[in-house]
Coordinates of C-alpha atoms in Angstrom, one line a residue:
M1407 CA 0.0 0.0 0.0
S1408 CA 1.3 3.4 -1.0
T1409 CA 2.1 6.0 1.7
K1410 CA 2.8 9.7 1.4
Q1411 CA 6.0 11.3 2.6
E1412 CA 6.0 15.0 3.3
Y1413 CA 9.0 17.3 2.8
R1414 CA 10.1 20.8 3.4
V1415 CA 12.3 22.0 0.5
T1416 CA 14.4 25.2 0.6
S1417 CA 14.4 27.3 -2.6
G1418 CA 16.3 30.5 -2.3
G1419 CA 15.0 32.1 0.9
L1420 CA 11.7 30.2 0.8
T1421 CA 10.4 26.9 2.1
L1422 CA 8.1 24.8 -0.1
H1423 CA 5.8 22.0 1.0
A1424 CA 6.3 18.8 -1.1
I1425 CA 4.8 15.3 -1.2
A1426 CA 6.1 12.0 -2.6
Q1427 CA 4.0 8.9 -3.0
G1428 CA 4.1 5.6 -5.0
N1429 CA 6.9 3.2 -5.8
P1430 CA 10.2 4.9 -4.8
E1431 CA 12.0 2.9 -7.5
A1432 CA 9.5 3.6 -10.3
T1433 CA 9.8 6.3 -13.0
P1434 CA 9.1 9.7 -11.4
L1435 CA 6.2 12.0 -12.4
V1436 CA 6.3 15.5 -11.2
L1437 CA 2.8 17.2 -11.1
V1438 CA 2.5 21.0 -10.8
H1439 CA -0.8 22.7 -9.9
G1440 CA -2.3 26.0 -11.0
Y1441 CA -4.4 28.9 -9.6
P1442 CA -6.2 29.1 -7.3
D1443 CA -5.3 25.6 -6.3
N1444 CA -2.6 23.7 -4.3
H1445 CA -1.1 20.2 -4.7
T1446 CA -4.4 18.6 -3.8
V1447 CA -5.9 19.4 -7.3
W1448 CA -3.9 16.3 -8.3
D1449 CA -5.2 13.9 -5.7
K1450 CA -7.4 11.9 -8.0
V1451 CA -4.8 11.6 -10.8
A1452 CA -2.1 10.7 -8.3
E1453 CA -4.3 7.8 -6.9
K1454 CA -4.6 6.4 -10.4
L1455 CA -0.9 6.6 -11.2
E1456 CA 0.9 5.9 -8.0
Q1457 CA 1.0 2.1 -8.4
D1458 CA 3.2 2.5 -11.5
Y1459 CA 5.1 5.7 -10.8
R1460 CA 6.8 7.8 -8.2
I1461 CA 4.5 10.8 -7.8
I1462 CA 6.1 14.1 -6.8
R1463 CA 3.9 17.1 -6.0
Y1464 CA 4.4 20.4 -4.2
D1465 CA 2.6 23.6 -3.3
V1466 CA 4.0 26.4 -5.5
R1467 CA 5.1 29.6 -3.7
G1468 CA 2.0 31.4 -2.5
A1469 CA -0.1 28.3 -2.2
G1470 CA -1.0 25.6 0.2
R1471 CA 1.6 25.1 3.0
S1472 CA 4.4 26.7 1.1
D1473 CA 5.8 30.1 2.0
K1474 CA 3.9 33.1 0.6
P1475 CA 6.1 36.1 -0.4
A1476 CA 4.5 39.5 0.1
R1477 CA 6.2 41.1 -2.9
T1478 CA 4.8 40.7 -6.4
R1479 CA 8.3 40.5 -7.9
D1480 CA 9.0 37.3 -5.9
Y1481 CA 6.5 35.5 -8.1
R1482 CA 8.5 35.9 -11.4
M1483 CA 8.9 33.0 -13.8
A1484 CA 12.6 32.6 -13.1
L1485 CA 11.9 32.1 -9.4
L1486 CA 9.1 29.6 -10.1
A1487 CA 11.5 27.6 -12.3
Q1488 CA 14.0 27.7 -9.5
D1489 CA 11.4 26.2 -7.1
L1490 CA 10.7 23.3 -9.4
E1491 CA 14.4 22.6 -9.7
A1492 CA 14.8 22.7 -6.0
V1493 CA 12.0 20.2 -5.5
V1494 CA 13.3 17.6 -7.9
N1495 CA 16.9 18.0 -6.7
A1496 CA 15.7 17.4 -3.2
L1497 CA 13.3 14.5 -3.7
I1498 CA 14.7 12.7 -6.8
P1499 CA 18.3 14.0 -7.0
G1500 CA 19.9 13.4 -10.4
R1501 CA 17.0 11.2 -11.7
P1502 CA 15.2 11.8 -15.0
F1503 CA 11.4 12.4 -14.7
H1504 CA 8.3 13.3 -16.7
L1505 CA 6.7 16.7 -16.0
V1506 CA 2.9 17.2 -16.0
A1507 CA 1.3 20.5 -15.2
H1508 CA -2.1 22.2 -15.2
D1509 CA -3.2 25.9 -15.6
W1510 CA -0.6 28.2 -14.0
G1511 CA 1.5 25.2 -13.2
A1512 CA 1.7 24.6 -16.9
I1513 CA 2.4 28.2 -17.7
Q1514 CA 5.3 28.4 -15.3
S1515 CA 6.6 24.9 -16.3
W1516 CA 7.1 26.1 -19.8
E1517 CA 9.8 28.3 -18.4
T1518 CA 11.8 25.3 -17.2
V1519 CA 11.1 23.2 -20.3
T1520 CA 12.5 26.0 -22.6
T1521 CA 15.4 27.3 -20.6
G1522 CA 17.6 24.2 -20.2
A1523 CA 18.2 24.1 -16.5
L1524 CA 17.0 20.5 -16.3
D1525 CA 17.9 19.4 -19.9
G1526 CA 18.4 15.7 -20.1
R1527 CA 16.3 15.0 -17.0
I1528 CA 12.9 16.1 -18.3
R1529 CA 11.9 13.1 -20.5
S1530 CA 8.5 14.6 -21.5
Y1531 CA 6.2 17.4 -20.7
T1532 CA 2.4 17.3 -20.6
S1533 CA 0.7 20.7 -20.5
I1534 CA -3.0 21.0 -19.6
S1535 CA -4.8 24.4 -20.1
G1536 CA -1.6 26.4 -19.6
P1537 CA 0.2 27.9 -22.6
C1538 CA 3.7 29.5 -22.6
L1539 CA 3.2 33.3 -22.2
D1540 CA 6.0 34.0 -24.6
H1541 CA 4.3 31.8 -27.2
V1542 CA 1.1 33.7 -26.6
G1543 CA 2.8 37.0 -27.0
Y1544 CA 4.0 35.9 -30.5
W1545 CA 0.6 34.4 -31.3
L1546 CA -1.1 37.7 -30.5
R1547 CA 1.2 39.7 -32.7
E1548 CA 0.8 37.4 -35.6
R1549 CA -3.0 37.1 -35.4
I1550 CA -3.5 40.9 -35.1
A1551 CA -1.4 41.3 -38.2
Q1552 CA -3.7 38.9 -40.1
P1553 CA -7.2 40.5 -39.8
R1554 CA -8.4 39.2 -43.1
S1555 CA -7.8 35.6 -42.2
G1556 CA -9.8 35.8 -39.0
G1557 CA -6.8 36.7 -36.7
T1558 CA -8.6 39.5 -35.0
T1559 CA -11.6 37.4 -34.3
K1560 CA -9.5 34.7 -32.6
V1561 CA -7.7 37.3 -30.5
L1562 CA -11.0 38.9 -29.4
R1563 CA -12.4 35.4 -28.5
Q1564 CA -9.4 34.6 -26.4
V1565 CA -9.4 38.0 -24.7
A1566 CA -13.1 37.5 -23.8
S1567 CA -12.3 34.1 -22.3
S1568 CA -9.4 35.6 -20.3
W1569 CA -11.3 38.5 -18.9
Y1570 CA -10.1 37.7 -15.4
V1571 CA -6.4 38.3 -16.3
M1572 CA -7.0 42.1 -16.5
M1573 CA -9.1 42.1 -13.4
F1574 CA -6.3 40.5 -11.5
Q1575 CA -4.0 43.4 -12.4
I1576 CA -6.2 45.8 -10.3
P1577 CA -4.6 46.3 -6.9
L1578 CA -6.5 44.9 -3.9
L1579 CA -9.7 43.9 -5.8
P1580 CA -9.1 40.2 -6.2
E1581 CA -7.7 39.9 -2.6
A1582 CA -10.9 41.7 -1.3
L1583 CA -13.1 39.3 -3.2
W1584 CA -11.4 36.3 -1.6
S1585 CA -11.5 37.9 1.8
A1586 CA -15.2 38.7 1.4
G1587 CA -16.1 35.1 1.1
L1588 CA -15.3 33.9 -2.4
D1589 CA -13.6 30.9 -0.8
R1590 CA -16.9 29.8 0.6
L1591 CA -18.5 30.1 -2.8
W1592 CA -15.7 28.3 -4.7
P1593 CA -16.9 24.7 -4.2
G1594 CA -20.3 25.7 -5.6
F1595 CA -18.7 27.2 -8.6
L1596 CA -16.7 24.0 -9.3
R1597 CA -19.8 21.9 -8.9
K1598 CA -22.0 24.0 -11.2
Y1599 CA -19.6 25.0 -13.9
E1600 CA -16.8 22.4 -13.8
Q1601 CA -18.9 19.2 -13.1
I1602 CA -16.9 18.4 -10.0
D1603 CA -19.6 16.9 -7.9
D1604 CA -17.4 16.2 -4.8
A1605 CA -16.0 19.8 -4.6
A1606 CA -15.6 20.7 -0.9
F1607 CA -14.5 23.8 1.1
S1608 CA -10.9 24.1 1.9
P1609 CA -9.6 26.3 4.7
L1610 CA -6.6 27.0 2.5
Q1611 CA -8.7 28.4 -0.4
K1612 CA -8.8 32.0 0.8
A1613 CA -5.0 32.3 1.1
D1614 CA -4.4 30.4 -2.1
G1615 CA -6.7 32.9 -4.0
R1616 CA -5.3 36.0 -2.3
H1617 CA -1.6 35.3 -2.8
G1618 CA -1.8 33.5 -6.1
V1619 CA -2.9 36.6 -8.0
K1620 CA 0.6 37.9 -7.8
L1621 CA 1.5 35.2 -10.4
Y1622 CA -0.5 37.2 -12.9
R1623 CA 0.8 40.6 -11.9
A1624 CA 4.4 39.6 -11.9
N1625 CA 4.4 37.8 -15.3
F1626 CA 1.5 38.4 -17.7
L1627 CA 2.1 41.9 -19.0
P1628 CA 6.0 41.7 -19.1
K1629 CA 5.8 38.4 -21.0
L1630 CA 3.1 39.4 -23.5
L1631 CA 4.7 42.8 -24.2
R1632 CA 8.3 41.5 -24.5
P1633 CA 8.1 37.8 -25.5
E1634 CA 11.2 35.7 -26.0
P1635 CA 11.6 32.8 -28.5
R1636 CA 11.4 29.6 -26.4
K1637 CA 11.8 26.1 -27.7
A1638 CA 11.2 23.0 -25.7
A1639 CA 14.1 20.4 -25.6
C1640 CA 11.8 17.4 -24.8
P1641 CA 8.7 15.9 -26.4
V1642 CA 5.6 17.9 -25.5
Q1643 CA 2.0 16.8 -25.1
V1644 CA -0.7 19.5 -24.9
I1645 CA -4.0 18.3 -23.6
L1646 CA -6.9 20.5 -24.8
P1647 CA -10.1 20.2 -22.8
T1648 CA -12.8 20.9 -25.4
R1649 CA -15.1 22.6 -22.8
D1650 CA -12.4 24.8 -21.3
S1651 CA -14.0 28.3 -20.8
Y1652 CA -10.6 30.0 -20.3
V1653 CA -7.9 28.6 -22.5
G1654 CA -9.0 28.2 -26.2
P1655 CA -7.6 25.7 -28.6
Q1656 CA -6.4 28.6 -30.8
L1657 CA -3.5 29.1 -28.5
A1658 CA -2.0 25.8 -29.7
E1659 CA -1.9 27.0 -33.3
N1660 CA 1.6 26.6 -34.9
L1661 CA 2.9 25.4 -31.5
S1662 CA 5.1 22.8 -33.2
R1663 CA 7.6 25.4 -34.2
W1664 CA 8.4 25.9 -30.5
T1665 CA 8.3 22.3 -29.5
G1666 CA 9.6 20.1 -32.3
K1667 CA 7.9 16.8 -31.4
L1668 CA 4.4 17.8 -30.4
T1669 CA 1.3 15.8 -29.5
L1670 CA -2.1 17.5 -29.3
Q1671 CA -4.7 15.6 -27.3
E1672 CA -8.3 16.7 -27.2
V1673 CA -10.4 15.5 -24.2
D1674 CA -14.1 16.0 -23.5
A1675 CA -13.6 17.9 -20.2
P1676 CA -13.9 21.4 -18.7
H1677 CA -10.9 23.5 -17.5
W1678 CA -10.4 21.7 -14.2
A1679 CA -10.0 18.3 -16.0
P1680 CA -7.7 16.8 -13.3
L1681 CA -10.6 17.0 -10.9
S1682 CA -13.6 16.4 -13.2
N1683 CA -12.0 13.8 -15.5
P1684 CA -9.0 12.2 -13.6
G1685 CA -9.3 8.9 -15.5
V1686 CA -9.0 10.6 -18.9
I1687 CA -6.1 12.7 -17.8
S1688 CA -4.2 9.9 -16.1
Q1689 CA -4.6 7.7 -19.2
S1690 CA -3.4 10.4 -21.5
V1691 CA -0.4 11.0 -19.2
R1692 CA 0.3 7.2 -18.9
E1693 CA 0.3 6.7 -22.7
F1694 CA 2.5 9.7 -23.4
V1695 CA 5.0 8.7 -20.7
Q1696 CA 5.2 5.2 -21.9
A1697 CA 5.8 6.4 -25.5
H1698 CA 8.8 8.4 -24.2
A1699 CA 10.2 6.1 -21.5

């Protein structure tokens, strides 16, 4: 029977909460969560994969039981990539692994996959509903420059889906909403709009929501306004939930030029697919990992 081991990992001046479960000798899978979640968003997927893999999870800075920096600049991509490196070096030192990430976890993991800090160790990368912001910056420029071929329409469609990104730039407003009781309403939102029937209140939800907005403020505008060319050094799978209300499939257009070997996998699921459709996600991950063992 699998047991979970908890760790405290130091990254720079911060301490991160990390968990390992499954067979210690098996191939490691590292799962990175998004916003406004913590490592528990992967509970159902981890249960389905732990018999065959070593599952590594952690609360990103600002979430769960990890430290929560007060300064917005302490949530920049380079520091998030440093955190991932610190976790794998502490829990699976020197070992190759497969990386799987959702939402903001996927956005920040593109930084690691495309910068080379863990080249040779990341055997594959599965991104779920979390594009690389640099790639999005180039995509926006190219589509705006092609109005006659429908580029403007695609941009407007994505902007409408990502309305919350600009709201998160407003100082204090998102924090006030979470403090006013959004955390109590969150399970109802997940049940109604994401088909997560067992969504339950978490006492960590308010803090996860309040601190995590700094991810958006520290990274979105700088990345979109000054994108850098970023190419992945490992095979990439992008899982596209067809009922995702926030990240449209258009953001995966021409992605192969940044990834080389690319697999696009559509799944009939909403945005929080790891919670609503864990069987589908775990199977897609398993097949992709086996193909790139």
